[in-house]
mmCIF file with all atom_site columns, C-alpha atoms in Angstrom:
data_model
loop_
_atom_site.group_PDB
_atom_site.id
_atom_site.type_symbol
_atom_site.label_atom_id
_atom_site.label_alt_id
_atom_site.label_comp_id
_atom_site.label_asym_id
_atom_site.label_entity_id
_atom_site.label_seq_id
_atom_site.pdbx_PDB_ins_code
_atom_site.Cartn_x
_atom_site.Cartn_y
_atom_site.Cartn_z
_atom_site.occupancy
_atom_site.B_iso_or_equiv
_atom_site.pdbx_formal_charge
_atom_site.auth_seq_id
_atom_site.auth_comp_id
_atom_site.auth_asym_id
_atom_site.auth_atom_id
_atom_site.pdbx_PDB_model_num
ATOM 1   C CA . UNK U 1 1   ? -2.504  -5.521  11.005  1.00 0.00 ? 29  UNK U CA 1
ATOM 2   C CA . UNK U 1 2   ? -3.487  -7.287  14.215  1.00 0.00 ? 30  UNK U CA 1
ATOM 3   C CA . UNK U 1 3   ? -6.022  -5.268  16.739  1.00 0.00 ? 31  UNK U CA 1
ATOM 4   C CA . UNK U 1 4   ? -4.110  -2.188  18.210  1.00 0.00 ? 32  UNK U CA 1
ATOM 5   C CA . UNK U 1 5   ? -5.486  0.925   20.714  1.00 0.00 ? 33  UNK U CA 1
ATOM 6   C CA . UNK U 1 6   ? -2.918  2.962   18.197  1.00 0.00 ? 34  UNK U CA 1
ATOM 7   C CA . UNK U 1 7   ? -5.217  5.183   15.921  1.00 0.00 ? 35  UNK U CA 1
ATOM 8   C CA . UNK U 1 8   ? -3.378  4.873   11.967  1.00 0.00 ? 36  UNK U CA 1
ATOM 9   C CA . UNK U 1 9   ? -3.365  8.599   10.953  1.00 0.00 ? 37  UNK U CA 1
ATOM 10  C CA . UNK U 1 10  ? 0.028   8.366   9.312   1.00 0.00 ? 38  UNK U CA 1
ATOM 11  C CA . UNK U 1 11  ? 2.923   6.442   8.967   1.00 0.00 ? 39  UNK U CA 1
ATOM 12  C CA . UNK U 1 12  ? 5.113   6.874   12.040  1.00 0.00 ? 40  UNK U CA 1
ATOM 13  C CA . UNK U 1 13  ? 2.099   5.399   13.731  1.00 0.00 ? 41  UNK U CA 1
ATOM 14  C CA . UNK U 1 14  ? 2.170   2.978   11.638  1.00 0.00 ? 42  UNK U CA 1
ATOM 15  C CA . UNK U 1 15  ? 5.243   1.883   12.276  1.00 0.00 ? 43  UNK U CA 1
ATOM 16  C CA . UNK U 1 16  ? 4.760   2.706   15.510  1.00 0.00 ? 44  UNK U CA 1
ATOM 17  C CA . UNK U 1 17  ? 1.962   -0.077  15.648  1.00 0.00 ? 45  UNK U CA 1
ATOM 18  C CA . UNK U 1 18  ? 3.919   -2.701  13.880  1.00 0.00 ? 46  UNK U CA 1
ATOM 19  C CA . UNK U 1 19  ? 6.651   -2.490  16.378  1.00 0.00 ? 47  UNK U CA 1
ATOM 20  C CA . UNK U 1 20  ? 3.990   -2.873  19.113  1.00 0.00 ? 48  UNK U CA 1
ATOM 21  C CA . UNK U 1 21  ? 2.318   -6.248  17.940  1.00 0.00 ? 49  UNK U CA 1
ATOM 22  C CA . UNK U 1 22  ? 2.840   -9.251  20.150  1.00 0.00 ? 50  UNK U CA 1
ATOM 23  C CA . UNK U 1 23  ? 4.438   -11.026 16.928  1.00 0.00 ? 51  UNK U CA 1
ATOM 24  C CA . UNK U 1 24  ? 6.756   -9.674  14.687  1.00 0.00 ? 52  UNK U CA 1
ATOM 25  C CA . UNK U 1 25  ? 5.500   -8.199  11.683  1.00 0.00 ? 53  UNK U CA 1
ATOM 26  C CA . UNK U 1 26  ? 6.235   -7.604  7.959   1.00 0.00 ? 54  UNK U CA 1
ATOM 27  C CA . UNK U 1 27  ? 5.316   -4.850  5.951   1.00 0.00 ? 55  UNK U CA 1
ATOM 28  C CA . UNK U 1 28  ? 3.860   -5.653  2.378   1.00 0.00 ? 56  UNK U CA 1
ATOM 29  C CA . UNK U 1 29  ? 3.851   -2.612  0.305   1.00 0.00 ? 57  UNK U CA 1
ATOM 30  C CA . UNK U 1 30  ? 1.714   -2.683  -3.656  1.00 0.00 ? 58  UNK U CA 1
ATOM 31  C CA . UNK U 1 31  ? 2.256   0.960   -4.991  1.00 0.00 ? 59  UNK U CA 1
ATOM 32  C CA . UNK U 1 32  ? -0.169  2.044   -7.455  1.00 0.00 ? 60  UNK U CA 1
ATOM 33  C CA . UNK U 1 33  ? -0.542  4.368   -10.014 1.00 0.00 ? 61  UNK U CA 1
ATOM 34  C CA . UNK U 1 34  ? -3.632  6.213   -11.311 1.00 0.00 ? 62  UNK U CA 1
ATOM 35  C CA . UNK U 1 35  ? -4.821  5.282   -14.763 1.00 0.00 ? 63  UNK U CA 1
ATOM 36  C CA . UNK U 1 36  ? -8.011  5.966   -17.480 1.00 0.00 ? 64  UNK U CA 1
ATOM 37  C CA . UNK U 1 37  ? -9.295  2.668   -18.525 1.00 0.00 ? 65  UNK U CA 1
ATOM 38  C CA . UNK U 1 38  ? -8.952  2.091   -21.960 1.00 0.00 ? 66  UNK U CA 1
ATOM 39  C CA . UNK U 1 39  ? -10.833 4.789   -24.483 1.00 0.00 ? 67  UNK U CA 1
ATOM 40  C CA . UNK U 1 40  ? -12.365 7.009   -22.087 1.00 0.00 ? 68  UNK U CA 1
ATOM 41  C CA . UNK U 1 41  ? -15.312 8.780   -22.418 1.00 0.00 ? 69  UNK U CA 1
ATOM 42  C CA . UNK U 1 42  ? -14.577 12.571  -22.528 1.00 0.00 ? 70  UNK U CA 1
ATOM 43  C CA . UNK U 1 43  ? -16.339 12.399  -18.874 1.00 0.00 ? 71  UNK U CA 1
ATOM 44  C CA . UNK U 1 44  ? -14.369 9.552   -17.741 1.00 0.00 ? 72  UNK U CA 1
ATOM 45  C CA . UNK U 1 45  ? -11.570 12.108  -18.834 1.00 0.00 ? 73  UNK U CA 1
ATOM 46  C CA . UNK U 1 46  ? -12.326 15.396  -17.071 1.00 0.00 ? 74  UNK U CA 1
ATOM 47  C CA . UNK U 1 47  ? -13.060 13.514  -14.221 1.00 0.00 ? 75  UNK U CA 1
ATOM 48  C CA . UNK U 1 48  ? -9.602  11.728  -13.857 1.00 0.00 ? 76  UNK U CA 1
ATOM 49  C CA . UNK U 1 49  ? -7.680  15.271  -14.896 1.00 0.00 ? 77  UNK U CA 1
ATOM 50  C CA . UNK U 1 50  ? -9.714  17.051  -12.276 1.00 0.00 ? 78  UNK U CA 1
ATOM 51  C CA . UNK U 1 51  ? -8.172  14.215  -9.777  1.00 0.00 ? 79  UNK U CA 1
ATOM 52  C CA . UNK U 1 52  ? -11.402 12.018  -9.449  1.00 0.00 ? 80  UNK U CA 1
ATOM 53  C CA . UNK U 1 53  ? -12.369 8.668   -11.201 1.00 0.00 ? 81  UNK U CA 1
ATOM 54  C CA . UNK U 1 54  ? -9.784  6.105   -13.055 1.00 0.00 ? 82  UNK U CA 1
ATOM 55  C CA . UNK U 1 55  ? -8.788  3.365   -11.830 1.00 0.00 ? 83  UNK U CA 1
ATOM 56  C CA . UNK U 1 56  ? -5.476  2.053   -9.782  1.00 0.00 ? 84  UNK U CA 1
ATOM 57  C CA . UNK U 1 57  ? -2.535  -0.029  -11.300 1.00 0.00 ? 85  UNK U CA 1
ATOM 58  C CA . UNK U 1 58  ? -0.198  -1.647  -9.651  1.00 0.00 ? 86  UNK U CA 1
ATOM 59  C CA . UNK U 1 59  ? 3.329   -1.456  -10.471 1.00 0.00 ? 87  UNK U CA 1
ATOM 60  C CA . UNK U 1 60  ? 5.803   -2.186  -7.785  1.00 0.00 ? 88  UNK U CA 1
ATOM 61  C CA . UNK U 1 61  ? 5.730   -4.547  -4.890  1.00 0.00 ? 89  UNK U CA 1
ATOM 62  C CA . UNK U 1 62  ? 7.563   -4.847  -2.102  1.00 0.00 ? 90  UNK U CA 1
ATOM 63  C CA . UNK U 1 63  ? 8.244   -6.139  1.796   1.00 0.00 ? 91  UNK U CA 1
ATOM 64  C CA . UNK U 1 64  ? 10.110  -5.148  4.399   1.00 0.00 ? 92  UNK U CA 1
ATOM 65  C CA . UNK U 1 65  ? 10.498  -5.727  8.397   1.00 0.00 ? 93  UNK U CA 1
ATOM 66  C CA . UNK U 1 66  ? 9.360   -2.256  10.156  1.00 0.00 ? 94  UNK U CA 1
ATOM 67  C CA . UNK U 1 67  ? 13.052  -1.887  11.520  1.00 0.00 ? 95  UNK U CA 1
ATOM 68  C CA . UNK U 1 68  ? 13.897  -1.313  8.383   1.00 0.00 ? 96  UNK U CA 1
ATOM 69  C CA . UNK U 1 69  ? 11.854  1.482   7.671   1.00 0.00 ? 97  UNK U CA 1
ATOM 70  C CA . UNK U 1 70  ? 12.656  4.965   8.876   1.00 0.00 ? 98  UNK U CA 1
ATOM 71  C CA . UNK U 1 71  ? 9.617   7.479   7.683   1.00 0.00 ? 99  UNK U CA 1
ATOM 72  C CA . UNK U 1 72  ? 7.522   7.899   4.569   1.00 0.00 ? 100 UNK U CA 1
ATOM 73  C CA . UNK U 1 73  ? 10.105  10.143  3.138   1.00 0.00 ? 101 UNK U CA 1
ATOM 74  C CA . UNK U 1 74  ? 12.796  7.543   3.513   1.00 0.00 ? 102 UNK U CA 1
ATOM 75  C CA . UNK U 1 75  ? 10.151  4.460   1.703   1.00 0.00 ? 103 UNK U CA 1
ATOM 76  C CA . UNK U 1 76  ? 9.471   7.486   -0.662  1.00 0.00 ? 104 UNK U CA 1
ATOM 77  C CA . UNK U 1 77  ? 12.685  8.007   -2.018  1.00 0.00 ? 105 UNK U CA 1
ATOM 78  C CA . UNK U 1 78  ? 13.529  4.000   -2.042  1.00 0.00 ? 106 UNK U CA 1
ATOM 79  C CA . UNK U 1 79  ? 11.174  3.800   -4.608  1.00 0.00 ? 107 UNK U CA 1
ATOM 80  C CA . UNK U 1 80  ? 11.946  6.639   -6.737  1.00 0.00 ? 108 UNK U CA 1
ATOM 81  C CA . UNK U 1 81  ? 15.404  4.692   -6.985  1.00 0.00 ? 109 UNK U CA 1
ATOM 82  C CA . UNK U 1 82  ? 13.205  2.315   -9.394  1.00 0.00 ? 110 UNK U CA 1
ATOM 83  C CA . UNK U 1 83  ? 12.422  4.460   -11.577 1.00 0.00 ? 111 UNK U CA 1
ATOM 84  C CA . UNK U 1 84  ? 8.702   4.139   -11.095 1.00 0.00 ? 112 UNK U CA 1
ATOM 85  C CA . UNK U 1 85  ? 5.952   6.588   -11.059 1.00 0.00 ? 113 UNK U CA 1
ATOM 86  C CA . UNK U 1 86  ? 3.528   6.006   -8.517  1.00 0.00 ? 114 UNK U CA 1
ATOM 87  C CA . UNK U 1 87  ? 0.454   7.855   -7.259  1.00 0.00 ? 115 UNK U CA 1
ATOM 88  C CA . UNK U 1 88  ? -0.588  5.566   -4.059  1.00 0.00 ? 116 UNK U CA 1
ATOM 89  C CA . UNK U 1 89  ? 0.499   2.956   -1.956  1.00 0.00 ? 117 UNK U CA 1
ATOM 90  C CA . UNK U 1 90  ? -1.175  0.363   -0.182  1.00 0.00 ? 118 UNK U CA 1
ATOM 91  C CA . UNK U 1 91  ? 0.107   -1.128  2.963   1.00 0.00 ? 119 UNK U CA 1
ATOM 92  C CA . UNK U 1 92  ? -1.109  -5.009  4.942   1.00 0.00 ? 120 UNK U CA 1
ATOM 93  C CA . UNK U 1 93  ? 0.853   -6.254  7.164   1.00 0.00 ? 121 UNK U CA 1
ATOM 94  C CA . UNK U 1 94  ? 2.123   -10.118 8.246   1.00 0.00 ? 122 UNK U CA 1
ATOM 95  C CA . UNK U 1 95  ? 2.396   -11.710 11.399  1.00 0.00 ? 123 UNK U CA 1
ATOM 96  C CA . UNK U 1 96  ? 5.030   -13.377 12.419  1.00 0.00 ? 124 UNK U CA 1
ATOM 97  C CA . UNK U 1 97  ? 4.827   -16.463 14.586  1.00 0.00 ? 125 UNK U CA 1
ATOM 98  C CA . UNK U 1 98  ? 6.500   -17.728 17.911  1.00 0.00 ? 126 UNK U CA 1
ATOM 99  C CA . UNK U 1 99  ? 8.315   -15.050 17.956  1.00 0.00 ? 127 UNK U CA 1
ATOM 100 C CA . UNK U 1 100 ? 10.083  -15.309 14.615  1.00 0.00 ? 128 UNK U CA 1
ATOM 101 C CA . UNK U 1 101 ? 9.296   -12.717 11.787  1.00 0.00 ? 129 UNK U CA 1
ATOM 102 C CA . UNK U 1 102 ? 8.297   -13.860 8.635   1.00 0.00 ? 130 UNK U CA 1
ATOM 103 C CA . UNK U 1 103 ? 11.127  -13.929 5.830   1.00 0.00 ? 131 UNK U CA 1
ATOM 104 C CA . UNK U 1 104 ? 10.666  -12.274 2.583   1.00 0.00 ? 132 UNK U CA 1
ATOM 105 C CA . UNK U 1 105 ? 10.011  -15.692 0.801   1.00 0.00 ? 133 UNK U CA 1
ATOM 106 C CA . UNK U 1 106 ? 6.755   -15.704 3.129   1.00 0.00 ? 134 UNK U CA 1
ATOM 107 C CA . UNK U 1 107 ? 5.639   -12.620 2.101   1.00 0.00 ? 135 UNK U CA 1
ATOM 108 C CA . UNK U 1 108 ? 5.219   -13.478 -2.175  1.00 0.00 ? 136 UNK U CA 1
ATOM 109 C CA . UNK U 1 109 ? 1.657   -15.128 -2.160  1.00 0.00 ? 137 UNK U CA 1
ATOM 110 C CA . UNK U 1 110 ? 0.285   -12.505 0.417   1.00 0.00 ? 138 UNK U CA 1
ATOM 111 C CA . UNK U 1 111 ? 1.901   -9.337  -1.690  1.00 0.00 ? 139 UNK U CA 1
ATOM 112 C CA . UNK U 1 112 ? 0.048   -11.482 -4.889  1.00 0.00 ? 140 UNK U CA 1
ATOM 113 C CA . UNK U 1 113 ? -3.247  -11.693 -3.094  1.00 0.00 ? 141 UNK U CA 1
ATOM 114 C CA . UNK U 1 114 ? -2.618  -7.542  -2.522  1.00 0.00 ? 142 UNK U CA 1
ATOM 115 C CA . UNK U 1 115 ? -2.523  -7.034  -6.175  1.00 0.00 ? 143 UNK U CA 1
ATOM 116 C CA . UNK U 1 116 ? -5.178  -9.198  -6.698  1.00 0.00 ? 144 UNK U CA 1
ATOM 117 C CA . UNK U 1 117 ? -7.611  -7.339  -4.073  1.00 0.00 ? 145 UNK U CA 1
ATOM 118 C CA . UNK U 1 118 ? -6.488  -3.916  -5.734  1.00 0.00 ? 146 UNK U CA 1
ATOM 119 C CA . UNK U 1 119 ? -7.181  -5.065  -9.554  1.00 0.00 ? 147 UNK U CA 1
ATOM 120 C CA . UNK U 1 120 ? -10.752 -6.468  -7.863  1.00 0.00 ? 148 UNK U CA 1
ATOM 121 C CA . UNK U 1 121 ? -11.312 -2.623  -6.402  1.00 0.00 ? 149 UNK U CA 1
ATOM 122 C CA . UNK U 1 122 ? -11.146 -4.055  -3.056  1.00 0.00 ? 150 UNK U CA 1
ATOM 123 C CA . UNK U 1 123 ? -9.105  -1.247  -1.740  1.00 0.00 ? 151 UNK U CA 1
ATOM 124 C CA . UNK U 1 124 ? -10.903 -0.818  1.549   1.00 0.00 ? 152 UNK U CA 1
ATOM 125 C CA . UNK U 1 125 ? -9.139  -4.034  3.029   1.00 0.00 ? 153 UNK U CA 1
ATOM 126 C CA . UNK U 1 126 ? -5.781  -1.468  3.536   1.00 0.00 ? 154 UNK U CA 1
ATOM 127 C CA . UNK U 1 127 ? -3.969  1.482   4.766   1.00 0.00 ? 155 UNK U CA 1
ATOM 128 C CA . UNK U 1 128 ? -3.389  4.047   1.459   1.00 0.00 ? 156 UNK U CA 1
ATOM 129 C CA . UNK U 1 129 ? -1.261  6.427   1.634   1.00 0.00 ? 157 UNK U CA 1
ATOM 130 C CA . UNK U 1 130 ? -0.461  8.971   -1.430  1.00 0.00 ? 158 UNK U CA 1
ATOM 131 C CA . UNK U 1 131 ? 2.913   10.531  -2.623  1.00 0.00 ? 159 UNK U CA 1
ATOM 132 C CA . UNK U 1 132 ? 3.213   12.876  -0.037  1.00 0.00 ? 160 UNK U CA 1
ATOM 133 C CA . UNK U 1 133 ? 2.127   11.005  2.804   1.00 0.00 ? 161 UNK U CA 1
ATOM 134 C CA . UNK U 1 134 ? -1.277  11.728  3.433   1.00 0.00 ? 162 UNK U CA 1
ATOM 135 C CA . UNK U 1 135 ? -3.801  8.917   4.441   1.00 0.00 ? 163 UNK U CA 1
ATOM 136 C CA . UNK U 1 136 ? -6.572  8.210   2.233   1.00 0.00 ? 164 UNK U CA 1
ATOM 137 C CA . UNK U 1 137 ? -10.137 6.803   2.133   1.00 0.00 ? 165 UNK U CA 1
ATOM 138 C CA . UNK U 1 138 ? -11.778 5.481   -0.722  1.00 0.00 ? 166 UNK U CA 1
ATOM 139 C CA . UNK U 1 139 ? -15.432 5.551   -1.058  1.00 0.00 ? 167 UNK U CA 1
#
């Protein structure tokens, strides 16, 4: 998201921010969900049951304008409609330009570069948040 004085602690400022920018913006949403890689060491196991280590799938993807989004708990319960599990989601954002927001078409090859940055463990490059709303830093 472009340069804001807006500190991103949760989603309403979030949104919040979005609705600020000089441009109109587009959300991209990648939701994720926690996996163990492939036969796991009994380590690699305890770790990921005690709610540390494993790695991040994702599984759903998805755009929308920030008008169209009321709270977390609303974007929450859209994608439980899908019948996906999820355990985190990862948020960008895209700037419109001259004025005119960019249409979902526009938003395909940056949601693929998302998933791409993800599956690379580049996670730091956007806003997480998990099920219930929280923000979260990965180290």
């Amino acid at each position: 998201m472009p340069d804001t004085e807006l500190p991103l602690t949760d989603f309403a400022s979030l949104l919040a921010a979005a609705r600020q920018q000089d441009e109109p913006q587009r959300l991209l949403f990648v939701f994720a969900q926690k996996e163990l890689p492939d036969q796991p060491t009994a380590q690699q196991r305890r770790r990921f049951e005690s709610g540390q280590g494993g790695s991040l799938r994702p599984c759903l993807c998805v755009d929308k304008a920030p008008e169209d989004l009321t709270s977390f708990a609303a974007l929450a319960a859209e994608s439980a409609a899908t019948g996906l599990a999820w355990d985190v989601v990862f948020i960008s954002s895209l700037a419109g330009r001259g004025g005119i927001a960019p249409n979902p078409d526009q938003a395909d090859q940056p949601l693929h570069f998302m998933v791409q940055a993800i599956n690379d463990g580049r996670v730091d490059e956007f806003i997480a948040f998990d099920r219930s709303g929280n923000t979260l830093k990965f180290i």
